[in-house]
Short mmCIF file of C-alpha atoms in Angstrom, two decimals:
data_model
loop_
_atom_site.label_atom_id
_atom_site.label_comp_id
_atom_site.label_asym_id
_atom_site.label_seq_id
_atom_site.Cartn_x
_atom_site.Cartn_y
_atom_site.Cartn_z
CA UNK A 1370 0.00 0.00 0.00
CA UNK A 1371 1.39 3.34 -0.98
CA UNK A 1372 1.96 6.01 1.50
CA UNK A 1373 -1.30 8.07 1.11
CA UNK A 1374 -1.81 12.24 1.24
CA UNK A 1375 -3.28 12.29 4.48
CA UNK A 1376 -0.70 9.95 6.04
CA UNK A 1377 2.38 12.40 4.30
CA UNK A 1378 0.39 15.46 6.15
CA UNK A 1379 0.42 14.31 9.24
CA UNK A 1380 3.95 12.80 9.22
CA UNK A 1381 5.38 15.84 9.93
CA UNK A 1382 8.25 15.77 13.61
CA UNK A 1383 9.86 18.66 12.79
CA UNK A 1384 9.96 21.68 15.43
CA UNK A 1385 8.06 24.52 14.52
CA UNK A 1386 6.11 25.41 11.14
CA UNK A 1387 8.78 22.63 9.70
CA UNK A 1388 7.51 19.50 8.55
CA UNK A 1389 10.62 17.60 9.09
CA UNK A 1390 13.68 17.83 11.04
CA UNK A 1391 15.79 18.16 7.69
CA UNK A 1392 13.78 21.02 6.04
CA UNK A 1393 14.56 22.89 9.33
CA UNK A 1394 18.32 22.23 8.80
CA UNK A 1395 18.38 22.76 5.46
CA UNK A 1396 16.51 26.30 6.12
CA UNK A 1397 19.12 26.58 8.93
CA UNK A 1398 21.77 26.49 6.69
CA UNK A 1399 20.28 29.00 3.90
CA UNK A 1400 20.17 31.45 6.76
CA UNK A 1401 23.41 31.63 8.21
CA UNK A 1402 25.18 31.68 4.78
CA UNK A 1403 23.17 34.39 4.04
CA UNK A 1404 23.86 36.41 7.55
CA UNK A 1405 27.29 35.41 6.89
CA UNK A 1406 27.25 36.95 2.89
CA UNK A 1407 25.26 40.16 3.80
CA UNK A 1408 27.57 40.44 6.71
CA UNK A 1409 30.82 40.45 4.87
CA UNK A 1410 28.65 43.26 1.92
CA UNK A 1411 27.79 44.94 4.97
CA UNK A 1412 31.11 46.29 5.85
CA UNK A 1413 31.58 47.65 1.86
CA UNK A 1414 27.82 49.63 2.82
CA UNK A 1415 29.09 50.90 5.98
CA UNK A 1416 32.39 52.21 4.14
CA UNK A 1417 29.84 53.79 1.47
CA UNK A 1418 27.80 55.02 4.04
CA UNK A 1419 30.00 56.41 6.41
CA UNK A 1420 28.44 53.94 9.33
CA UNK A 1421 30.77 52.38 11.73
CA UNK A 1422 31.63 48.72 10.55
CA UNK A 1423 30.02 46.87 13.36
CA UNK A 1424 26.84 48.43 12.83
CA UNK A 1425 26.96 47.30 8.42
CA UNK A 1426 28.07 43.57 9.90
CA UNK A 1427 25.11 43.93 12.10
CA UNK A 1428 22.57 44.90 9.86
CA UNK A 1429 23.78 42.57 7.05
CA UNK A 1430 23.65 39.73 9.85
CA UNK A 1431 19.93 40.75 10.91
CA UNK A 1432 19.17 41.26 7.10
CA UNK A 1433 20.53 37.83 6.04
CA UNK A 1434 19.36 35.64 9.07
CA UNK A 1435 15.75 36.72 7.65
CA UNK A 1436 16.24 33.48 4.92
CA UNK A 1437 15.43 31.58 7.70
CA UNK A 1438 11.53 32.22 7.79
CA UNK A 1439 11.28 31.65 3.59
CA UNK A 1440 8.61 28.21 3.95
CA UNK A 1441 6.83 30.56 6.44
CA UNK A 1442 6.52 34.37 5.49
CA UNK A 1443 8.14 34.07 2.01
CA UNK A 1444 6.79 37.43 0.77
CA UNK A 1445 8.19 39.31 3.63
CA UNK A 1446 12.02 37.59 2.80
CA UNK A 1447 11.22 38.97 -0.80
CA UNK A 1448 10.36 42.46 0.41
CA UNK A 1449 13.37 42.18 2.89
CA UNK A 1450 15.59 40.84 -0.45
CA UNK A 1451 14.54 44.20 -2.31
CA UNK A 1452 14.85 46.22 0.34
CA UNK A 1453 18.57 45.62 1.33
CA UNK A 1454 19.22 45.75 -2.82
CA UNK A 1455 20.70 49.55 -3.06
CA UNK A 1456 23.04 48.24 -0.18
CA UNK A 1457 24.41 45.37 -2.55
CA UNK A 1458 23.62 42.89 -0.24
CA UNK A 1459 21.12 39.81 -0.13
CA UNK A 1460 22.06 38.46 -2.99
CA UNK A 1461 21.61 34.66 -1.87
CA UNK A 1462 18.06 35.54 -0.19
CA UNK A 1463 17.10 37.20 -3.65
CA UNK A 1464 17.38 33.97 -5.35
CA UNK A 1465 15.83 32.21 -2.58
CA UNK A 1466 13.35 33.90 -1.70
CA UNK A 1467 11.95 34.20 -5.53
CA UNK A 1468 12.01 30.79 -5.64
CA UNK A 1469 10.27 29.75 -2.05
CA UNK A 1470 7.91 32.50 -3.25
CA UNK A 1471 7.11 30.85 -6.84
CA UNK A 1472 6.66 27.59 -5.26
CA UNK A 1473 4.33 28.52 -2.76
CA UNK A 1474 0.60 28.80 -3.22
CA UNK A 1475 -0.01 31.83 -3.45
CA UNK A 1476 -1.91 33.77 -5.85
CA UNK A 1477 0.08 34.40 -9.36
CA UNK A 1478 -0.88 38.37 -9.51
CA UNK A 1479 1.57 38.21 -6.48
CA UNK A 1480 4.52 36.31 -7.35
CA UNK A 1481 4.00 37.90 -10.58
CA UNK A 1482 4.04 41.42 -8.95
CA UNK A 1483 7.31 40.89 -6.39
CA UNK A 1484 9.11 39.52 -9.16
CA UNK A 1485 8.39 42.60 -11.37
CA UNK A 1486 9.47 44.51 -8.03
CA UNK A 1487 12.83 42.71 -7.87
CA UNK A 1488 13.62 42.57 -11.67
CA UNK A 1489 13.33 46.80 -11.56
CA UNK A 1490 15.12 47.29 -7.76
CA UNK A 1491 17.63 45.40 -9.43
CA UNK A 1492 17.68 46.41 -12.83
CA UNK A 1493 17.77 50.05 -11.33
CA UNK A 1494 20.74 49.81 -8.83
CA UNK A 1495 22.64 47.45 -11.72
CA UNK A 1496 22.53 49.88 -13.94
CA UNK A 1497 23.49 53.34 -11.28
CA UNK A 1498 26.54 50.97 -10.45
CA UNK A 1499 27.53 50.18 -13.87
CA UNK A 1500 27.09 54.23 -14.98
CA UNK A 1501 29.28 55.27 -11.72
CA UNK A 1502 31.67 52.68 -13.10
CA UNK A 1503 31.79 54.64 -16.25
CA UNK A 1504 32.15 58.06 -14.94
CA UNK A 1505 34.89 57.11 -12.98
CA UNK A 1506 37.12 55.47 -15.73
CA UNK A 1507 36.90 52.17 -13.56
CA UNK A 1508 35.44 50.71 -16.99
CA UNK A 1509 36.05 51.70 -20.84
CA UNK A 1510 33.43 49.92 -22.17
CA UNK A 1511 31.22 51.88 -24.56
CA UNK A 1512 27.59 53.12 -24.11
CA UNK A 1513 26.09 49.69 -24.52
CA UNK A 1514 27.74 48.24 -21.31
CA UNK A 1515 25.63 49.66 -18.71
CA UNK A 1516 22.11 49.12 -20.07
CA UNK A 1517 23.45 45.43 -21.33
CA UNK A 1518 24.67 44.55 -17.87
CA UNK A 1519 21.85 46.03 -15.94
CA UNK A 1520 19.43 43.97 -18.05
CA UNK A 1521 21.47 40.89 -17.85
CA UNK A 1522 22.14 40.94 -14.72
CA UNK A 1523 18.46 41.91 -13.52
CA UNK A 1524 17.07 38.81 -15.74
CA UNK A 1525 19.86 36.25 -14.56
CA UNK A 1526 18.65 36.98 -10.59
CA UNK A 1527 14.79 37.03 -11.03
CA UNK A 1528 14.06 34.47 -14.48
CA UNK A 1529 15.72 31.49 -12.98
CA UNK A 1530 14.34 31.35 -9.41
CA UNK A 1531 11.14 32.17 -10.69
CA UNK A 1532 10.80 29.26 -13.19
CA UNK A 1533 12.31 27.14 -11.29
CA UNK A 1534 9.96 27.53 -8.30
CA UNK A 1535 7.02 27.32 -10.69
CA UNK A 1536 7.94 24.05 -12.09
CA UNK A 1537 8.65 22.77 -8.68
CA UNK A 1538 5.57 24.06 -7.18
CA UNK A 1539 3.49 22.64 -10.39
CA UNK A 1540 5.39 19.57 -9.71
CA UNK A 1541 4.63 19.85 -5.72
CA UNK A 1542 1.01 20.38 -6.59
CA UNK A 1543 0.54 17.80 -9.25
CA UNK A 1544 2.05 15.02 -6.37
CA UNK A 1545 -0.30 16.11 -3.78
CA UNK A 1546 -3.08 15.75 -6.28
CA UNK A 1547 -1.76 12.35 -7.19
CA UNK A 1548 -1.70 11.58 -3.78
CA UNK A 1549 -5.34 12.83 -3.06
CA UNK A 1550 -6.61 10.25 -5.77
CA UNK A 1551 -4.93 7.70 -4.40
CA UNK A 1552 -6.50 8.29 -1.34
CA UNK A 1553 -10.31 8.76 -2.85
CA UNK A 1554 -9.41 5.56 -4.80
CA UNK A 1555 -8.53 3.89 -1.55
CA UNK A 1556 -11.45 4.97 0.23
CA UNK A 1557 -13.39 3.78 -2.47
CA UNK A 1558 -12.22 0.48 -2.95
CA UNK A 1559 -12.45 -0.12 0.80
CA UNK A 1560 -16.36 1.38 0.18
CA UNK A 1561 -16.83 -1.11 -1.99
CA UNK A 1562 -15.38 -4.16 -0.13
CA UNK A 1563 -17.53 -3.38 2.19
CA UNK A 1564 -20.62 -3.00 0.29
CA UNK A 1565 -19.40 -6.01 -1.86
CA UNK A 1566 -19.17 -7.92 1.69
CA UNK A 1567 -22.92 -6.38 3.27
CA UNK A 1568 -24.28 -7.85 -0.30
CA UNK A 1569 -23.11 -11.02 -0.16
CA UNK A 1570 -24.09 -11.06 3.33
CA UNK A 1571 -27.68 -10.52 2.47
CA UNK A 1572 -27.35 -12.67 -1.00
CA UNK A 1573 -26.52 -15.35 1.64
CA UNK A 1574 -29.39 -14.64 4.07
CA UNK A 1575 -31.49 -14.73 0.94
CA UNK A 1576 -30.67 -17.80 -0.04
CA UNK A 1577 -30.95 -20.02 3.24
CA UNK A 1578 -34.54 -17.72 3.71
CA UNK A 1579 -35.36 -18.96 -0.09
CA UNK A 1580 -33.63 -22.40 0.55
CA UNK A 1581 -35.82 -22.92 3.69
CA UNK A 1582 -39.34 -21.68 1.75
CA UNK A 1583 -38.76 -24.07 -0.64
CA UNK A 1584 -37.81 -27.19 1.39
CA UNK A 1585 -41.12 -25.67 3.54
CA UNK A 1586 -43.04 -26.23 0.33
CA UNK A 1587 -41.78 -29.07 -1.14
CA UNK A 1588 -42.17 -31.59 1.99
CA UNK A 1589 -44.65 -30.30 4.53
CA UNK A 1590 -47.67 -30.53 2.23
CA UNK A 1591 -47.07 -34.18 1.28
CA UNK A 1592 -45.88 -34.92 4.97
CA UNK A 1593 -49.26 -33.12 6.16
CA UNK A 1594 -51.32 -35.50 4.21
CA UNK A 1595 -49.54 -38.54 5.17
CA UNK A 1596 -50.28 -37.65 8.78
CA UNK A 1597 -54.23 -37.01 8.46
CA UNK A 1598 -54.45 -40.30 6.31
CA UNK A 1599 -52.36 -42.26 8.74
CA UNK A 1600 -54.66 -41.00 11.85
CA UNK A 1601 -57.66 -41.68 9.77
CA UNK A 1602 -56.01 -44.97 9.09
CA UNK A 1603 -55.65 -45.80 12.74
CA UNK A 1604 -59.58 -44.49 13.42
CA UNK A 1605 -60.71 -46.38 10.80
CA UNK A 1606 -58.88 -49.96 11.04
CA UNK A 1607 -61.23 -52.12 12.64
CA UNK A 1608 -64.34 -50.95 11.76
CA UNK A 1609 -63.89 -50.05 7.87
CA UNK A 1610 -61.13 -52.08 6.76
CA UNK A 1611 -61.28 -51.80 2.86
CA UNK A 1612 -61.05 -47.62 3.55
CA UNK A 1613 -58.41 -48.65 5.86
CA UNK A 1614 -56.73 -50.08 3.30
CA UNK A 1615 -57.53 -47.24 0.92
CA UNK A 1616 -56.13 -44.88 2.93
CA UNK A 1617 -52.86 -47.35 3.42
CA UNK A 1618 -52.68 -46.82 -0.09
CA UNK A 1619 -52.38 -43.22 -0.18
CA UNK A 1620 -50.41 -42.65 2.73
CA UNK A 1621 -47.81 -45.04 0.98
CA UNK A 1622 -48.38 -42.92 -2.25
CA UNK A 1623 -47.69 -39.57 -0.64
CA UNK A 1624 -44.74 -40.77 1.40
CA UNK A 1625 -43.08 -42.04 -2.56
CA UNK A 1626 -43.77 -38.86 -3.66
CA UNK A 1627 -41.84 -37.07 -0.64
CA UNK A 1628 -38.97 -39.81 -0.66
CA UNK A 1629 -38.78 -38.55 -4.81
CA UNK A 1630 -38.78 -35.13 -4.16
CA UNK A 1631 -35.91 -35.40 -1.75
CA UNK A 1632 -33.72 -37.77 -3.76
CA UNK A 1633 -34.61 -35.38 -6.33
CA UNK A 1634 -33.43 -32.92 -4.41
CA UNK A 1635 -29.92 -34.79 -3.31
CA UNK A 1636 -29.13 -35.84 -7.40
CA UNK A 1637 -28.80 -32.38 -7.81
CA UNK A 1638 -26.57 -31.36 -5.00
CA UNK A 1639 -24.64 -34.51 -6.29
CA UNK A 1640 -24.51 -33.01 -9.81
CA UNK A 1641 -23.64 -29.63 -8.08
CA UNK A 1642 -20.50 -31.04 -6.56
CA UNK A 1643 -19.50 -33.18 -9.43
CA UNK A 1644 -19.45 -29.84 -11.66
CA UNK A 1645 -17.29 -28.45 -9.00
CA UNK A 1646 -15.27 -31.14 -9.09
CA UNK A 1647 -14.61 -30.99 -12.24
CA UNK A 1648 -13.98 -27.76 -12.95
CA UNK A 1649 -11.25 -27.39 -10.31
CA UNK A 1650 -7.88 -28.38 -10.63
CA UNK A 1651 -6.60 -32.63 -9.87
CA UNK A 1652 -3.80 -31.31 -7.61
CA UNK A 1653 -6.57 -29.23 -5.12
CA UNK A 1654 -9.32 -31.20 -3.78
CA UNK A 1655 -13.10 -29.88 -3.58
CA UNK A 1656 -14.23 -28.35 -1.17
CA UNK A 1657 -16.05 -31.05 1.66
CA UNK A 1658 -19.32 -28.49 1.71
CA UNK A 1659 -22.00 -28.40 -0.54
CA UNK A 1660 -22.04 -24.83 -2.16
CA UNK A 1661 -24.92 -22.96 -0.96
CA UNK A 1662 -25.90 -21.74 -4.19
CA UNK A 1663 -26.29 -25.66 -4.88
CA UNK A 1664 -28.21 -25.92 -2.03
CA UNK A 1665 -30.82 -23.18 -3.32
CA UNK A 1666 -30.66 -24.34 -6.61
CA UNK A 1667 -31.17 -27.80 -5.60
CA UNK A 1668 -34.54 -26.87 -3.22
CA UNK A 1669 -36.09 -24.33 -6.36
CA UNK A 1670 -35.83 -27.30 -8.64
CA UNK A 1671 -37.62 -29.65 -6.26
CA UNK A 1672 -39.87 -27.22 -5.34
CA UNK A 1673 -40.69 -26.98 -8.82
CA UNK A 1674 -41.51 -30.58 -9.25
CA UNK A 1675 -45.05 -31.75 -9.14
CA UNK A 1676 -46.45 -35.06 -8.28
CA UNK A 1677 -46.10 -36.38 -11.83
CA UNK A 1678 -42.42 -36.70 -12.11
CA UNK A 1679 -42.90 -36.08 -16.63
CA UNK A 1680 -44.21 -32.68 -15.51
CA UNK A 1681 -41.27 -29.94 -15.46
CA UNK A 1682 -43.38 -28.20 -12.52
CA UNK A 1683 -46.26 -27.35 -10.74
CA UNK A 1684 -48.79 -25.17 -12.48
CA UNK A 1685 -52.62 -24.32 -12.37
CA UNK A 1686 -53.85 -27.45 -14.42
CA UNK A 1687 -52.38 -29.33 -11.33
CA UNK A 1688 -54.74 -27.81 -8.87
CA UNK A 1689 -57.86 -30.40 -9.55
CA UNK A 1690 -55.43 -33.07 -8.29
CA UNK A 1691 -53.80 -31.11 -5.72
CA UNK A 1692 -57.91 -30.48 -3.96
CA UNK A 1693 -58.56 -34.22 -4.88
CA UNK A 1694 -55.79 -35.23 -2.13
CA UNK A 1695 -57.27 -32.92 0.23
CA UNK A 1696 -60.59 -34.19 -0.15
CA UNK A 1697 -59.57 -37.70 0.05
CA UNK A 1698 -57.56 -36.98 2.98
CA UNK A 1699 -61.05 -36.43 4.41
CA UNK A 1700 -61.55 -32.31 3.74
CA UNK A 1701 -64.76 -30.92 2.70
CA UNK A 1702 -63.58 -28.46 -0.23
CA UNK A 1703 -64.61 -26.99 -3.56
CA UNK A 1704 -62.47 -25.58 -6.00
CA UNK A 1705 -64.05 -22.57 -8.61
CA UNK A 1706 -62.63 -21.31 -11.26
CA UNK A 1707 -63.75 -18.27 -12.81
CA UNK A 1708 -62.77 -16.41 -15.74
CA UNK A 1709 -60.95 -17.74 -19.27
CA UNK A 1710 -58.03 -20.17 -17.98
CA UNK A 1711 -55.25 -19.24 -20.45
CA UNK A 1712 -51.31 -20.18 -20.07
CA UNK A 1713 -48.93 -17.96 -17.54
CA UNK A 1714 -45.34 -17.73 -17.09
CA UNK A 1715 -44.11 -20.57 -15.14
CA UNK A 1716 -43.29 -18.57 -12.03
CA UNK A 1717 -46.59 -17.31 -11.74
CA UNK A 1718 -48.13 -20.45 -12.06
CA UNK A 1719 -45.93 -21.84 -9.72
CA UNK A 1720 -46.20 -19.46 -7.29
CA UNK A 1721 -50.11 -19.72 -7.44
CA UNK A 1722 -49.73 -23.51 -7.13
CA UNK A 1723 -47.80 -22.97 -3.97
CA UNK A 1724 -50.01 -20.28 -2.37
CA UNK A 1725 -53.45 -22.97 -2.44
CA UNK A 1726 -50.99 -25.83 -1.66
CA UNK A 1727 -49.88 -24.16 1.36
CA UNK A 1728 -53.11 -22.88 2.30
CA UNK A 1729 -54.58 -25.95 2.46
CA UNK A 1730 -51.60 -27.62 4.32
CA UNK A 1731 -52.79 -24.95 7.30
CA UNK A 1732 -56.13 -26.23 6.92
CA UNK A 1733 -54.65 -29.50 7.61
CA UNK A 1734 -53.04 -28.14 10.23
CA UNK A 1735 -54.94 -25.64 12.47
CA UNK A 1736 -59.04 -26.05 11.24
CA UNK A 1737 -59.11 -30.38 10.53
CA UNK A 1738 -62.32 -31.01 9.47
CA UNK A 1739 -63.39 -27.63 8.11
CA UNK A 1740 -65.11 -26.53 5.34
CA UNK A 1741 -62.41 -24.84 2.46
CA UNK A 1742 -63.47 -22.85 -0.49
CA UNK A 1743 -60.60 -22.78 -3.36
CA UNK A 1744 -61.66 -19.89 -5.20
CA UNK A 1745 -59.56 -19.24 -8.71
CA UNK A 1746 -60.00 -15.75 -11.09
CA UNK A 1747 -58.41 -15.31 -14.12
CA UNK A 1748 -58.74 -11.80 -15.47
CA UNK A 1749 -57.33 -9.14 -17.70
CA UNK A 1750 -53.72 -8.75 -16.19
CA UNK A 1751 -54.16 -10.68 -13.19
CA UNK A 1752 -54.92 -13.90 -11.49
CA UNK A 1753 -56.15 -14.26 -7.98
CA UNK A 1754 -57.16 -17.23 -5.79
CA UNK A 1755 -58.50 -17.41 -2.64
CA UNK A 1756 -58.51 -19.78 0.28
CA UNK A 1757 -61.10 -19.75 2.81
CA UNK A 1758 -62.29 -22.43 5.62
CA UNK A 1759 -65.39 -22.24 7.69
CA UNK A 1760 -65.25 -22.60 11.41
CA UNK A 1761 -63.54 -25.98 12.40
CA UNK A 1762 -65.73 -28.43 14.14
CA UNK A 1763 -65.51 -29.08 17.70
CA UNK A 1764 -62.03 -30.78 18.49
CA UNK A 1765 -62.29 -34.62 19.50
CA UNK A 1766 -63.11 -36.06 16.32
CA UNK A 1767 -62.11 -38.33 13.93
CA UNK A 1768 -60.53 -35.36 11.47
CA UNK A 1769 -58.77 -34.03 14.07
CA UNK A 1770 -55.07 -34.48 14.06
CA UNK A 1771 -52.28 -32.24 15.67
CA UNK A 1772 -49.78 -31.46 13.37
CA UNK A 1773 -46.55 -29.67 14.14
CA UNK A 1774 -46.28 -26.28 12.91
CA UNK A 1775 -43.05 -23.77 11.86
CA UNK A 1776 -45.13 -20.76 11.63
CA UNK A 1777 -43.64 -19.83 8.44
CA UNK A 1778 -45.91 -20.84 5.79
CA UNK A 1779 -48.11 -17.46 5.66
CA UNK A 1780 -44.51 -15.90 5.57
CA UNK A 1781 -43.30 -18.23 2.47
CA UNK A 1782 -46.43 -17.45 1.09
CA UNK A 1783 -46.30 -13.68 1.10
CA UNK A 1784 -42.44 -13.69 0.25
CA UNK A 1785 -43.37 -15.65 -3.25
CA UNK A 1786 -46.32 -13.63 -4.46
CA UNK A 1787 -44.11 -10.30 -2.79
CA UNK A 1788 -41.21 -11.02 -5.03
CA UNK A 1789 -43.70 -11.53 -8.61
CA UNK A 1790 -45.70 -7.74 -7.65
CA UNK A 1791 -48.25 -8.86 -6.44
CA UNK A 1792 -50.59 -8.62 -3.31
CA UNK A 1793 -51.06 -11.05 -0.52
CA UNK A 1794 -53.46 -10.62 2.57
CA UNK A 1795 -54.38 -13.47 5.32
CA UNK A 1796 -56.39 -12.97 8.02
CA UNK A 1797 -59.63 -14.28 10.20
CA UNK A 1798 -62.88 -14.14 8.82
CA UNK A 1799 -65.98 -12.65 10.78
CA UNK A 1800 -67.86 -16.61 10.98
CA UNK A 1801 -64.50 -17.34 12.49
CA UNK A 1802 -62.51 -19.25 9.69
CA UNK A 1803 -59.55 -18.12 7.86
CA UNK A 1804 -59.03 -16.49 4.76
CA UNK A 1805 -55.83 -16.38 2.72
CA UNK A 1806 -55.96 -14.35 -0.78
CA UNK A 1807 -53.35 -13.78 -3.11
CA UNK A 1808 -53.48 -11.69 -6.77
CA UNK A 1809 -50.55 -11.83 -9.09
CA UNK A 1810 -49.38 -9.35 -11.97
CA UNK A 1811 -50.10 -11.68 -15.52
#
């Protein structure tokens, strides 16, 4: 992992306004050369100016030890730099200075202003030197010398600082934006881990919720009926034995059904792992656990598998049968269709399918012996059914047979027709039944 923005920003141990211990030397350094350089020009200004010596050495000392605050007032070295320029002095802190000052971030209008102010301080006392030269004899050069120097010289201590500290500050700048985006990008990628993470989190919670629905539907109906016709069996034994063997007879038909269903259910974890096997490489072994995307995949397809095993799944022509076990399981119900039956996609018709089955498995359950209208409408860009049992009879009698319940079929229910659109509503009725209704988007 790269060393981000924020972490270079707040890296900084060195004392003061210094980020690090070695800028602080280095500034260190800068300074005292430059007291040291304005102090040796300052005893050629006190000559010129008729000062005592220790007083130019002093103020060239003072003057030059101002380098030492370029990274934090760099404008006010500048102004110091042009300021101490008619004394021939400062040289060093000129060229500094102009280039701490381009570097910085400040404004452009002002670097672009001090450097005009240096360029003419010392294009102006360039050129008076040069002319006194002249007059004096001390050079025989002709007219051309003074304003050729003066110019030279003024361009050779502004124009290289200046650029310089520009490119370095674009350079500076450009790093620190570099480093920003990596940042951003970092945040970012650690965003989406996380989100990545939180969604297959809830893909997983999905698919044990789905995986359980569907196991839900594809064995507790069949296992339901099995129950009510083996406790009918055992009522009926002695004194009706051909029903009793009748009912034998479907209780062993149900339980086949179930045991195909499951092993149904098991080829195709097989085939899951077999793929996997497969596909990986001979020197690294599978995996002992079974995928849970096999898992899901393995309870959808038996959940989609109806009671004729040529049949790819359940669907809505299914339904006569599906009331025929309940009735011969020993419920009172009537099925109604109403409307033009026509063909629907196969997860609607599933889903439908799945929604009666289950609410007559809870009539099974909770209201033996009750009365159950299956109500189906087909209509324009709908279908709805309806479930609805009367009042149980009083408990105690033959019908009655206590089944175990999960309390999540009204959830499974509403989680299918929920995930197609559509509408599901369950509830008590006022004659004190139960109603369960269910419309689907076509």
């Amino acid at each position: 992992m790269t060393t981000t923005g924020e972490e270079h920003t707040t890296a900084g141990t060195g004392p003061w306004w210094w980020v690090r211990w070695r800028s602080a030397v280095l500034d260190g350094g800068l300074a005292l050369a430059s007291a040291a350089e304005c102090a040796g020009e300052g005893v050629r200004f006190a000559n010129d100016a008729g000062l005592p010596v220790p007083v130019g050495v002093a103020f060239g000392a003072m003057a030059g030890s101002v380098l030492l605050l370029r990274r934090k007032w760099p404008i006010a070295v500048v102004l110091v730099s042009i300021a101490i320029t008619p004394a021939q002095m400062g040289f060093l802190m000129g060229l500094v200075g102009l280039y701490t000052l381009a570097a910085s971030e400040l404004p452009r209008r002002i670097i672009g202003a001090l450097a005009g102010m240096s360029f003419a301080g010392m294009l102006i006392v360039t050129f008076v030197r040069a002319h006194q030269g002249v007059v004096r004899g001390d050079v025989t050069m002709g007219d051309w010398f003074v304003p050729f120097i003066s110019i030279t010289t003024a361009i050779g201590m502004t124009a290289p600082p200046v650029l310089l500290g520009l490119y370095v500050g674009a350079r500076r700048r450009l790093m620190e934006s570099l480093r920003e985006r990596a940042d951003s990008l970092e945040r970012e990628l650690q965003l989406l881990a996380e989100r990545a993470e939180e969604r297959a989190e809830w893909a997983r919670n999905e698919e044990r919720t789905r995986i359980a629905r569907d196991m839900h539907d594809v064995v507790a109906h069949r296992v339901s009926l099995m129950v009510v016709h083996a406790a009918a069996l055992q009522a009926v034994a002695r004194k009706d034995p051909e029903k009793a063997v009748k009912n034998a007879a479907l209780v062993g038909d149900m339980g086949r059904q179930a045991l195909t269903e499951l092993r149904e259910m098991l080829g195709v974890l097989r085939t899951g792992e077999g793929a996997d096997a497969r596909a990986s490489s001979a020197a690294v072994p599978p995996a002992p656990s079974v995928p849970l995307a096999a898992v899901g995949a393995a309870a959808a397809a038996a959940a989609s598998r109806a009671a004729d095993d040529s049949v790819e799944g359940p669907c809505l022509a299914e339904l006569d049968e599906l009331v025929g076990q309940s009735a011969a399981a020993g419920m009172v119900v009537e099925l109604s269709v109403h409307g033009d039956v026509r063909d629907y996609a196969p997860a609607v018709e599933q889903t439908a399918y799945r929604v009666v089955q289950e609410a007559l498995t809870n009539v099974h359950k909770h209201a033996a012996g009750a009365k159950t209208h299956v109500r189906l409408a087909h209509r324009v860009s709908e279908i709805a059914m309806q479930v609805e049992n009367e009042c149980p009879p009083e408990p105690g009698g033959v019908s009655s047979v206590r089944l175990p319940s999960g309390g999540n079929g009204l959830l499974g229910m509403k989680e299918r027709v929920a995930a197609l659109g559509g509408v599901f509503v369950s509830g008590p009725t006022d004659a004190g039944g139960f109603r369960v209704s269910a419309v689907i988007p076509a």
